[in-house]
Amino acid sequence: MITPYQQAGYRVRVDWGPQGADAVGAGAALVAVVDVLSFTTALTVAADQGIEVFPYRWRDARAFEFARSHDALLAVGRSEVGPAHPVSLSPATIRSAAGVRRLVLPSPNGSAITQRLAEAGATVVGVSLRNAAAAAAWTVAHLAGADDAVVAVVAAGERWRADDTLRPAVEDLWGAGAFVGALAGHGFGPLSPEAEVAAAAYQRVAGRLPQALQDCASGRELIGYGYPQDVAIAAEVAGSRVVPVLEGVSFRPQRLA
């Protein structure tokens, strides 16, 4: 049954979080997941290095077993990084890692949404500010000839610690808007009103993106915890031409020609 929340009639649709993914992802040919601080930024850094990434909802005992079964390194919490556990969700640790071929990357937001969509049979790509333009170009080429193909964009958002409800995170709106705007630049549309708002939000800050990321709530939080480098990496607009595409249970890098 078509609902108003599906944004039917538009080829590019945007919504928030797991429930939004269910709404706009229904029937979509492709779903772009955006979690700028930090899952999809970490994902694109890994893709740049040719690392196969396995998304996982939680870092628990099952995650250890999942990593072992796929001969992959399990990313730890940021505060747990050390010689024995060199990689976390921090993009900086992935960039500095050596010899990693497969990585399990737990995240309660972007990774959890990705798994939810994959279980529903969706084609999923990881989008950040670093690769939004490349992901849009890849998407248009991938869907060439399918004139009615729908692209859903899911801004992951964060969770309020008090009650685990969704906290819309402006950096994910900007990342979604960068991708949507690039799609529109290729003539891919029409955009839903929600998608138009995302594109407009990105254009508002595009000329001062690094400072805007530092100043937004999530950026301030990461900087306050001692991870300013992760915010700086997230602000590398168009710094990557690699598109992580979910194939089975893992993201594999797809490079533009």
Coordinates of C-alpha atoms in Angstrom, one line a residue:
M1 CA 0.0 0.0 0.0
I2 CA 1.3 3.4 -1.0
T3 CA 1.5 5.9 2.0
P4 CA 2.1 9.6 2.0
Y5 CA 5.4 9.0 3.6
Q6 CA 6.7 7.0 0.6
Q7 CA 6.9 10.3 -1.4
A8 CA 5.4 8.6 -4.4
G9 CA 5.6 10.4 -7.7
Y10 CA 9.2 11.5 -7.2
R11 CA 12.3 9.8 -8.3
V12 CA 14.5 11.2 -5.5
R13 CA 13.2 10.9 -2.0
V14 CA 14.7 11.8 1.4
D15 CA 13.8 10.7 4.9
W16 CA 15.4 10.1 8.3
G17 CA 16.5 7.0 10.4
P18 CA 15.3 3.4 10.3
Q19 CA 11.6 4.2 10.0
G20 CA 12.3 6.7 7.2
A21 CA 14.3 4.1 5.4
D22 CA 11.4 1.7 5.5
A23 CA 9.1 4.4 4.1
V24 CA 11.1 5.9 1.2
G25 CA 13.1 2.7 0.6
A26 CA 10.0 0.7 -0.3
G27 CA 10.2 0.0 -4.1
A28 CA 13.4 2.1 -4.6
A29 CA 15.9 0.8 -7.1
L30 CA 18.7 2.1 -4.9
V31 CA 19.1 3.5 -1.4
A32 CA 21.9 5.9 -0.3
V33 CA 22.7 5.8 3.4
V34 CA 24.3 9.0 4.8
D35 CA 25.9 9.0 8.2
V36 CA 28.6 11.7 8.0
L37 CA 29.8 11.6 11.6
S38 CA 31.0 8.9 11.2
F39 CA 29.9 5.6 9.6
T40 CA 29.8 6.6 5.9
T41 CA 32.8 8.8 6.2
A42 CA 34.7 5.9 7.7
L43 CA 33.2 3.6 5.0
T44 CA 34.5 5.9 2.2
V45 CA 38.0 6.1 3.7
A46 CA 38.1 2.3 3.9
A47 CA 36.9 2.1 0.3
D48 CA 39.7 4.4 -0.8
Q49 CA 42.1 1.9 0.6
G50 CA 40.4 -1.1 -1.1
I51 CA 39.0 -2.5 2.2
E52 CA 35.9 -4.6 2.2
V53 CA 33.6 -3.4 5.0
F54 CA 31.0 -5.5 6.7
P55 CA 28.3 -3.4 8.5
Y56 CA 27.1 -4.6 11.8
R57 CA 24.5 -3.2 14.2
W58 CA 26.3 -3.6 17.6
R59 CA 29.8 -4.3 18.9
D60 CA 29.1 -7.3 21.1
A61 CA 30.0 -10.9 21.4
R62 CA 28.1 -11.7 18.2
A63 CA 30.1 -9.1 16.3
F64 CA 33.3 -10.9 17.4
E65 CA 32.0 -14.1 16.0
F66 CA 30.8 -12.4 12.9
A67 CA 34.2 -10.9 12.3
R68 CA 35.9 -14.2 12.9
S69 CA 33.6 -16.0 10.5
H70 CA 34.5 -13.5 7.7
D71 CA 38.2 -13.4 8.5
A72 CA 37.8 -9.7 9.2
L73 CA 39.1 -7.2 11.7
L74 CA 36.5 -5.9 14.2
A75 CA 36.6 -2.1 14.7
V76 CA 36.6 -1.2 18.4
G77 CA 35.3 1.8 20.3
R78 CA 37.3 5.0 19.8
S79 CA 38.5 4.9 23.4
E80 CA 39.7 1.3 23.0
V81 CA 42.2 2.0 20.2
G82 CA 45.7 0.8 20.9
P83 CA 48.4 -1.5 19.5
A84 CA 46.3 -4.6 19.8
H85 CA 43.1 -2.9 18.4
P86 CA 44.3 -0.2 15.9
V87 CA 40.9 0.5 14.1
S88 CA 37.7 2.0 15.3
L89 CA 34.8 3.9 13.7
S90 CA 37.2 6.9 13.6
P91 CA 38.1 7.5 9.9
A92 CA 41.5 8.6 11.1
T93 CA 42.3 5.2 12.4
I94 CA 41.2 3.5 9.2
R95 CA 43.3 5.9 7.1
S96 CA 46.4 5.1 9.2
A97 CA 45.8 1.3 9.4
A98 CA 48.1 -1.0 7.4
G99 CA 47.4 -4.5 6.1
V100 CA 43.6 -4.4 6.7
R101 CA 41.7 -6.2 3.9
R102 CA 38.3 -6.8 5.6
L103 CA 36.8 -4.8 8.4
V104 CA 33.6 -5.2 10.5
L105 CA 32.3 -1.7 11.3
P106 CA 29.6 -1.6 13.9
S107 CA 27.5 1.5 14.1
P108 CA 24.0 1.9 15.8
N109 CA 23.0 4.4 13.1
G110 CA 24.3 4.1 9.6
S111 CA 25.4 0.5 9.9
A112 CA 22.2 -0.6 11.5
I113 CA 20.1 1.1 8.8
T114 CA 22.2 -0.5 6.1
Q115 CA 21.6 -4.0 7.5
R116 CA 17.9 -3.2 7.8
L117 CA 17.7 -2.2 4.1
A118 CA 19.9 -5.1 3.0
E119 CA 17.6 -7.6 4.7
A120 CA 14.7 -6.0 2.7
G121 CA 16.6 -6.7 -0.5
A122 CA 17.6 -3.1 -1.3
T123 CA 20.7 -2.1 -3.3
V124 CA 22.6 0.2 -0.9
V125 CA 25.4 2.6 -1.4
G126 CA 27.3 4.5 1.3
V127 CA 27.4 8.3 0.8
S128 CA 29.3 10.9 2.7
L129 CA 30.4 14.5 1.9
R130 CA 33.7 13.0 0.6
N131 CA 32.1 11.0 -2.2
A132 CA 28.6 12.5 -2.8
A133 CA 29.4 13.7 -6.3
A134 CA 31.0 10.4 -7.2
A135 CA 28.1 8.4 -5.8
A136 CA 25.6 10.5 -7.8
A137 CA 27.6 9.9 -11.0
W138 CA 27.8 6.2 -10.3
T139 CA 24.1 6.0 -9.5
V140 CA 23.1 7.8 -12.7
A141 CA 25.2 5.4 -14.8
H142 CA 24.0 2.4 -12.8
L143 CA 20.4 3.3 -13.4
A144 CA 20.8 4.4 -17.1
G145 CA 17.8 3.3 -19.2
A146 CA 15.6 2.8 -16.2
D147 CA 13.5 5.9 -16.6
D148 CA 11.2 5.2 -13.6
A149 CA 13.9 4.0 -11.2
V150 CA 13.6 5.6 -7.7
V151 CA 16.5 6.6 -5.5
A152 CA 15.8 6.9 -1.8
V153 CA 18.2 8.8 0.4
V154 CA 18.3 8.1 4.1
A155 CA 19.9 10.6 6.5
A156 CA 20.8 8.3 9.4
G157 CA 20.8 10.9 12.2
E158 CA 21.9 10.2 15.8
R159 CA 20.3 8.8 18.9
W160 CA 19.4 10.8 22.1
R161 CA 21.2 9.0 24.9
A162 CA 18.3 9.6 27.4
D163 CA 15.7 7.5 25.5
D164 CA 17.4 6.3 22.2
T165 CA 15.0 8.3 20.1
L166 CA 16.1 9.8 16.8
R167 CA 18.1 13.0 16.9
P168 CA 18.1 14.5 13.3
A169 CA 21.8 15.5 12.7
V170 CA 22.3 18.4 10.4
E171 CA 25.5 17.0 8.9
D172 CA 23.5 14.1 7.5
L173 CA 21.1 16.5 6.0
W174 CA 24.0 18.3 4.3
G175 CA 25.4 15.0 3.1
A176 CA 22.1 13.9 1.7
G177 CA 21.7 17.3 0.1
A178 CA 25.1 17.1 -1.6
F179 CA 24.2 13.8 -3.1
V180 CA 20.7 15.0 -4.1
G181 CA 22.1 18.2 -5.7
A182 CA 24.6 16.2 -7.7
L183 CA 21.8 13.9 -8.9
A184 CA 19.8 16.9 -10.0
G185 CA 22.9 18.2 -11.8
H186 CA 22.9 15.1 -13.9
G187 CA 19.2 15.7 -14.7
F188 CA 18.0 12.9 -12.4
G189 CA 14.6 13.8 -10.9
P190 CA 12.1 15.1 -10.0
L191 CA 13.0 15.7 -6.4
S192 CA 10.5 15.4 -3.6
P193 CA 10.0 18.4 -1.4
E194 CA 12.0 16.7 1.3
A195 CA 14.8 16.1 -1.2
E196 CA 14.7 19.8 -2.3
V197 CA 15.0 20.9 1.3
A198 CA 18.1 18.7 1.7
A199 CA 19.7 20.1 -1.5
A200 CA 19.0 23.7 -0.4
A201 CA 20.4 23.0 3.1
Y202 CA 23.7 21.8 1.6
Q203 CA 23.9 24.8 -0.8
R204 CA 23.5 27.1 2.2
V205 CA 26.7 25.9 3.8
A206 CA 28.7 24.5 0.8
G207 CA 31.1 27.5 0.8
R208 CA 32.0 27.1 4.5
L209 CA 31.5 23.4 5.0
P210 CA 34.6 22.7 7.2
Q211 CA 33.7 25.4 9.7
A212 CA 30.0 24.4 9.6
L213 CA 30.9 20.8 10.5
Q214 CA 33.0 22.0 13.4
D215 CA 30.2 24.2 14.7
C216 CA 27.3 21.8 14.4
A217 CA 26.3 19.8 17.5
S218 CA 27.8 16.4 16.4
G219 CA 31.0 18.1 15.3
R220 CA 31.3 19.9 18.6
E221 CA 30.7 16.6 20.4
L222 CA 33.5 14.7 18.5
I223 CA 35.9 17.6 19.0
G224 CA 35.1 17.8 22.7
Y225 CA 35.9 14.1 23.0
G226 CA 39.2 14.6 21.4
Y227 CA 38.6 13.6 17.7
P228 CA 38.9 16.8 15.7
Q229 CA 40.7 14.9 12.9
D230 CA 37.5 12.9 12.3
V231 CA 35.5 16.1 11.7
A232 CA 38.3 17.3 9.4
I233 CA 38.2 14.1 7.3
A234 CA 34.4 14.3 7.1
A235 CA 34.8 17.8 5.6
E236 CA 36.9 16.6 2.6
V237 CA 34.2 17.4 0.1
A238 CA 34.6 15.5 -3.2
G239 CA 37.8 14.0 -1.8
S240 CA 36.9 10.5 -2.9
R241 CA 35.8 9.0 -6.3
V242 CA 35.1 5.6 -4.8
V243 CA 31.6 4.4 -4.1
P244 CA 31.0 1.6 -1.5
V245 CA 28.2 -0.6 -2.8
L246 CA 26.7 -3.3 -0.6
E247 CA 27.1 -6.8 -2.2
G248 CA 25.6 -9.5 0.0
V249 CA 26.8 -8.7 3.6
S250 CA 29.7 -6.3 2.7
F251 CA 30.5 -3.1 1.0
R252 CA 32.9 -3.4 -1.9
P253 CA 34.5 -0.3 -3.5
Q254 CA 33.4 0.7 -7.0
R255 CA 35.7 3.2 -8.7
L256 CA 34.6 5.7 -11.3
A257 CA 36.5 5.6 -14.6

